XYZ file of C-alpha atoms in Angstrom:
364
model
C 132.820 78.817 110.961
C 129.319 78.013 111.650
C 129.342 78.142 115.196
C 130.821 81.687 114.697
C 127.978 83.115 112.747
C 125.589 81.733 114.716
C 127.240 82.859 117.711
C 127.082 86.532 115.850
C 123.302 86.524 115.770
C 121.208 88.371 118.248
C 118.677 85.739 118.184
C 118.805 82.822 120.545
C 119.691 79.568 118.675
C 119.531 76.298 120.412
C 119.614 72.835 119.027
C 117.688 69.970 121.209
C 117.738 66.157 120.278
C 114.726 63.490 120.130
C 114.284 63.239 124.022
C 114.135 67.495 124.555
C 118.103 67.615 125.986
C 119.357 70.881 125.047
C 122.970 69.925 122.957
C 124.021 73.361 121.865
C 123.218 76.754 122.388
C 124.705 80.425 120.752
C 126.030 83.070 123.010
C 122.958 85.241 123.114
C 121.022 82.794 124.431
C 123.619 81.681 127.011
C 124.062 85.221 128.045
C 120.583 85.441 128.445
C 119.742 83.046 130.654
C 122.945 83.590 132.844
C 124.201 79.974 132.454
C 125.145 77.086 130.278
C 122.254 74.937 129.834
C 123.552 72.166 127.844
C 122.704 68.609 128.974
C 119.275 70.402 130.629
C 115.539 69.786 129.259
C 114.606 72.008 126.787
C 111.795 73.332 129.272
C 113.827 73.230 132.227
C 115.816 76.360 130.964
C 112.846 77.910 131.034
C 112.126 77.246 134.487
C 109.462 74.947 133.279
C 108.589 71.370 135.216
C 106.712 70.162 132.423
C 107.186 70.149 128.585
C 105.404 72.501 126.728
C 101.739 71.838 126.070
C 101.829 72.576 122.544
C 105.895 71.569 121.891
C 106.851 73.361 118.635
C 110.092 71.281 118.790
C 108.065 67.730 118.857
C 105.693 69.499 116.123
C 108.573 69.760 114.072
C 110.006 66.021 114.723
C 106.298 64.572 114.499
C 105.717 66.318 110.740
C 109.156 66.493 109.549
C 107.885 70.245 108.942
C 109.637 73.516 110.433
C 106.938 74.631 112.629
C 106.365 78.616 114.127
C 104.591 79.449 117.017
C 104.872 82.418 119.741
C 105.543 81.662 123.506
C 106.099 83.668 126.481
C 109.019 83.100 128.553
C 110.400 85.181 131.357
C 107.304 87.965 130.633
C 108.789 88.535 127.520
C 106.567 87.301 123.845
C 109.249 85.324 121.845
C 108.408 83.804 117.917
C 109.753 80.204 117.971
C 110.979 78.601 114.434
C 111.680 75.095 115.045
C 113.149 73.066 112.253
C 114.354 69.538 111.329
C 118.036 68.535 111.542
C 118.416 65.590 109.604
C 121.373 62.802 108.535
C 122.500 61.692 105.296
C 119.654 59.353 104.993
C 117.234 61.955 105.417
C 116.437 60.447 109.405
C 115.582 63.572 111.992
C 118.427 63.298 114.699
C 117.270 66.920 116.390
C 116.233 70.443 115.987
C 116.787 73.788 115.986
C 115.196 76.239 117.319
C 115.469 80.134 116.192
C 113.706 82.350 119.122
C 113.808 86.295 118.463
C 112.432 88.461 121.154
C 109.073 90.061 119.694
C 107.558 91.559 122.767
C 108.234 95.321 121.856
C 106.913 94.387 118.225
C 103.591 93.023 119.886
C 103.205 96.262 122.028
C 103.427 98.396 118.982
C 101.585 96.028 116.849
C 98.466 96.443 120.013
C 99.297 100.340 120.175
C 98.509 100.515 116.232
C 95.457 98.414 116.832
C 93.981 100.600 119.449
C 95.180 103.584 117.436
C 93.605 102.038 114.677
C 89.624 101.384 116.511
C 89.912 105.152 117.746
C 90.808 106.373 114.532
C 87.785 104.125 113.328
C 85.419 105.522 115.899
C 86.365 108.995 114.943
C 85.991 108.626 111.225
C 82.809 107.368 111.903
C 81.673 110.103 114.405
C 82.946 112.250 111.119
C 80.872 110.332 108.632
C 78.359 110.938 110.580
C 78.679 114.239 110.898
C 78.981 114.685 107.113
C 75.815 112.992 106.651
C 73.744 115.168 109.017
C 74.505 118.272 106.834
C 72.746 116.570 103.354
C 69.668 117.777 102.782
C 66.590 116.053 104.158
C 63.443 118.171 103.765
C 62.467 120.027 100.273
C 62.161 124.055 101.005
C 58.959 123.971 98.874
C 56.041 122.986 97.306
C 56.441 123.918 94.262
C 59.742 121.723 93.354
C 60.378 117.488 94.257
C 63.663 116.756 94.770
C 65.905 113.254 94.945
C 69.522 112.505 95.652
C 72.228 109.713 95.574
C 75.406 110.525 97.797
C 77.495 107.471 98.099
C 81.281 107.909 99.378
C 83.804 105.483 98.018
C 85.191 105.811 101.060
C 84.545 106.601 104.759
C 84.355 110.334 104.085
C 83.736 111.793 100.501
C 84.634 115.050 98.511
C 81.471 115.243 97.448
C 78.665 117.196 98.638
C 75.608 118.857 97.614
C 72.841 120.386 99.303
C 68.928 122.490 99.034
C 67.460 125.504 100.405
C 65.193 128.237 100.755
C 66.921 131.862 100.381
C 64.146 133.555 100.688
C 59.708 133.151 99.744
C 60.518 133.373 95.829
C 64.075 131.757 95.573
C 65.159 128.174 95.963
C 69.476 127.462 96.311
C 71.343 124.093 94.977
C 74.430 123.139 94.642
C 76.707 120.307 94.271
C 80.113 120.219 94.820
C 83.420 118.027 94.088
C 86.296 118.439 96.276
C 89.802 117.233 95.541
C 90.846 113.911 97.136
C 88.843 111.782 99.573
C 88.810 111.615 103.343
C 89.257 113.769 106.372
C 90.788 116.410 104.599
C 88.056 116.325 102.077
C 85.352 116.027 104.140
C 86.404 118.635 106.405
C 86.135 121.268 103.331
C 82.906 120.157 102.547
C 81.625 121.207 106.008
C 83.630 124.680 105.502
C 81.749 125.008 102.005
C 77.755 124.275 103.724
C 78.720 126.654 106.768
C 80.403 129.314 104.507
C 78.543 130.103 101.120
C 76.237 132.908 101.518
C 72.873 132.393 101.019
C 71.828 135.330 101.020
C 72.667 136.258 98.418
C 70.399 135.779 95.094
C 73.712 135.787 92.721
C 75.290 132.853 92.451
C 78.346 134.315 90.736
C 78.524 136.389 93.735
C 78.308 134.173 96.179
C 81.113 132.245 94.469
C 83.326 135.176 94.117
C 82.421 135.275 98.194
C 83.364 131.736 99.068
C 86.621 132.132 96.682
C 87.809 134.902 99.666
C 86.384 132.657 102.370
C 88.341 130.205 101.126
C 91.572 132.051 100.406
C 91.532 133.355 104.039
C 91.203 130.109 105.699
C 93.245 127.478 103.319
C 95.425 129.820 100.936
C 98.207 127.464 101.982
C 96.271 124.104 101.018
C 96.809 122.149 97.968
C 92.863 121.051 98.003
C 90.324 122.640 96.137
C 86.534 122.672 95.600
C 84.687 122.465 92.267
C 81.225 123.954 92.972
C 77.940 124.574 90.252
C 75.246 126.589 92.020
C 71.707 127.326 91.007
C 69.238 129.606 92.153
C 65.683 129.000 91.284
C 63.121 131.797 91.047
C 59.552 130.619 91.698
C 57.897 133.682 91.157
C 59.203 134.181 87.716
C 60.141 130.310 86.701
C 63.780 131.253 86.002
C 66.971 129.340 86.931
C 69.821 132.050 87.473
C 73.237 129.542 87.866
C 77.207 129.751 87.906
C 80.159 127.608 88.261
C 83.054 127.104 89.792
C 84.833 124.973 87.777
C 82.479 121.988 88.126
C 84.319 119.812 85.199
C 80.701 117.754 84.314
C 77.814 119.633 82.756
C 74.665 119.813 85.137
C 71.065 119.273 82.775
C 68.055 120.662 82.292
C 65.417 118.391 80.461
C 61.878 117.979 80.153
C 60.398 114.196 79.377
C 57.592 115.573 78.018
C 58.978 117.590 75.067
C 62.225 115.403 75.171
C 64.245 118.262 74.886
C 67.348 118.960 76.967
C 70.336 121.542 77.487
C 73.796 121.131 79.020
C 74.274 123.785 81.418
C 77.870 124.732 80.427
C 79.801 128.014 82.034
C 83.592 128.279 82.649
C 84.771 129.551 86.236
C 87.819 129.084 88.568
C 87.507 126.172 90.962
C 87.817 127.622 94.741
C 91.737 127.668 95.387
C 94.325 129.672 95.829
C 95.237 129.547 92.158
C 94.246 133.171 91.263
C 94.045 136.513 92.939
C 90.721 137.764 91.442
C 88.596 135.280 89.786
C 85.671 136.208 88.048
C 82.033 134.248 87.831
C 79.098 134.335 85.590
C 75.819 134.076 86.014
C 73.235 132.527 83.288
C 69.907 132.797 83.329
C 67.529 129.819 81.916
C 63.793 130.152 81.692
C 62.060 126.935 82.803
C 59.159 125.557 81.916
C 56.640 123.031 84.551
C 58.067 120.009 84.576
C 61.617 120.900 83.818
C 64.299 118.694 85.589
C 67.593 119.902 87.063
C 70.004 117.087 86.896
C 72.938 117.902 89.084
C 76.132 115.131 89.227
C 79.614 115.294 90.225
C 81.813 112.609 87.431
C 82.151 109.763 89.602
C 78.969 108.265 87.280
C 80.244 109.136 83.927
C 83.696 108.328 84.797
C 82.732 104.118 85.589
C 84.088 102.090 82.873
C 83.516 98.458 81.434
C 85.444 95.859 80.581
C 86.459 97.772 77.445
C 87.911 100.679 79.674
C 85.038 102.671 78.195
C 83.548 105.225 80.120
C 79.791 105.300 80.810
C 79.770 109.248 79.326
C 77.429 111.955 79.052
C 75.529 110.252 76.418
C 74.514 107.242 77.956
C 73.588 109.444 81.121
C 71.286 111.298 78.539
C 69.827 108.241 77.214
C 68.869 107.368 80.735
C 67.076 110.604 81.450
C 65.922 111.093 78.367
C 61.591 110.684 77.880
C 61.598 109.373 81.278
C 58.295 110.391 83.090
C 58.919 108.861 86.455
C 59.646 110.565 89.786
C 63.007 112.068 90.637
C 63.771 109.227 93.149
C 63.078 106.400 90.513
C 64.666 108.179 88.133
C 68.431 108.223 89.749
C 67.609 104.484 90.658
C 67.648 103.755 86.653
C 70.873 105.943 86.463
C 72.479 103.464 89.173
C 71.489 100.357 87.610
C 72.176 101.458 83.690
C 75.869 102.435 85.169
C 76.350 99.667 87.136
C 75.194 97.238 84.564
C 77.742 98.578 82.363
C 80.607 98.685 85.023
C 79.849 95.383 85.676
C 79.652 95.992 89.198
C 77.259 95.778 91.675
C 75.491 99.140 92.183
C 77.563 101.676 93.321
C 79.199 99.724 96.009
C 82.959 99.319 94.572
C 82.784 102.077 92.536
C 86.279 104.023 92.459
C 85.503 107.583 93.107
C 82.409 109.143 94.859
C 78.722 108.953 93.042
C 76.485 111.748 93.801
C 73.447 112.804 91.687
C 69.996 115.409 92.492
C 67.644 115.464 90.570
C 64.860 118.519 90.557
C 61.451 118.766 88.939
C 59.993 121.805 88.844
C 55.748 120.783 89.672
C 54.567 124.397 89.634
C 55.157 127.985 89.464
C 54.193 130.467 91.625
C 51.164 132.376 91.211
């Protein structure tokens, strides 16, 4: 009965006593090596002279332990499991060796690797890519800005960016797309290349990215959530709309500790209706009024308690606080991380970005 199910296996099954004599082998292996090579050397069937340097067999009969270990024989890879056969008193008399054929296994296992350290390379040519779109000069004098971007994975949904429309009028957004990587990121490249800036309506030029959108992706499941401001220097007003941004951008001033939530409804840039419609707001600033922009990957970190940082502890944070925009979004980092218990931002669960923009001066 045994012999039977072992002769069923496709597996080669041998069994080879204290001094390496081969005493039985199943049919598979027999049929594989075209002959009957009981009474041989174990290594001798493999058209070996020697035994093996590193004898899995006499592993096995020095520790008493099955032992596991891959060998090449005939050009072919092979994962050897050699284990004890012992007597009633517990005394090794031989073992047996299981060998299974694992050479087409290895070849995909390499072909995933390799697939794997291009796939690498090309995420990080991508990273890279997303990275060289961020903003990295401020369009003018008369505003300092700062900003966190920090991925929880290779490529992030989120994205933001800074820039001069025209000599009196000053863009920002920030953005939050659906999901992470590739497809993400990708979006986030058709968002900087795509919104108009042009124009000085940011309800408009969301109603104008909605179509964009609709005729490149209508049949995507991904989506962008999108708050956009448009500062006017000459007349030290903030004109801003949203598109379905679900955190509340704010506008504070240290000096008079006074704040306001920016909230305004809007559609998030899909294909989920035919005609959306946008407003715009209009805000008048005063010198030394800060834009806080922030997607929810900061308010959504959570203690030990499963409580959530929140909007109120991000106020707390900005609240009175004097210091640059660049220092300030450090404090926001640590106060969160502190109370994720975590260090910084670096295992945070969904992507952190934060701006920050002080208005220095108006325009004369």
């Amino acid at each position: 009965m045994f012999e039977n199910i072992v002769d069923c296996m496709h597996d080669w099954v041998r069994v080879i006593d204290l001094n390496d004599n081969i005493i039985y082998v199943n049919k598979a292996m027999a049929k594989a090596l075209n002959e009957n090579p009981i009474g041989k050397k174990c290594y001798k069937a493999f058209e070996r002279d020697i035994p093996c340097e590193k004898c899995v067999s006499r592993a096995t009969i020095a520790t008493g332990q099955p032992q596991q270990q891959e060998e090449l024989i005939h050009n072919r890879t092979f994962s050897v499991m050699s284990s004890p056969i012992k007597d009633k008193d517990g005394n090794i008399i031989a073992v047996v060796e299981v060998l299974r054929d694992i050479t087409e296994m290895k070849k995909l296992q390499k072909a995933i690797i390799n697939q794997n350290k291009k796939l690498k390379s090309e995420l990080n040519i991508a990273k890279k890519l997303q990275y060289s779109l961020l903003p990295k000069e401020i369009p003018n004098e008369y505003v300092e800005f700062s900003y966190i971007y920090k991925p929880c994975d290779t490529l992030g949904g989120d994205f933001l960016d800074i820039f001069k429309i025209d000599t009196s009028h000053i863009g920002v957004y920030i953005a939050d797309v659906s999901g992470h990587g590739v497809a993400a990121s990708m979006l986030t490249v058709f968002l900087r290349s795509s919104i108009d800036k042009t124009i000085i309506s940011p309800a408009s030029a969301l109603k104008k990215l909605y179509i964009e959108f609709n005729n490149n992706f209508s049949d995507q499941d991904l989506y962008i959530t999108i708050f956009y401001a448009i500062f006017d220097i000459t007349s030290n007003t903030l004109v801003y709309s949203n598109a379905g941004l679900n955190v509340s951008p704010i506008v504070l001033n240290p000096y008079t500790k006074t704040f306001k939530l920016l909230r305004v409804p809007g559609i998030p840039i899909s294909n989920w209706v035919e005609n959306p419609s946008y407003e715009d707001k209009k805000l008048i600033l005063q010198n030394r009024d800060k834009l806080f922009l922030y997607t929810d990957g900061i308010v959504e970190l959570k203690n030990n308690k499963n409580e959530q940082f929140g909007e109120n502890r991000l106020i707390g944070v900005l609240q009175g606080n004097v210091e640059s925009p660049g220092v300030i979004l450090d404090r926001i980092i640590k106060a969160a991380s502190e109370f994720a218990g975590i260090e910084r931002y670096n295992n945070a669960a969904d992507d952190i970005t934060m701006a920050l923009l002080e208005i220095k001066n108006s325009k004369d």
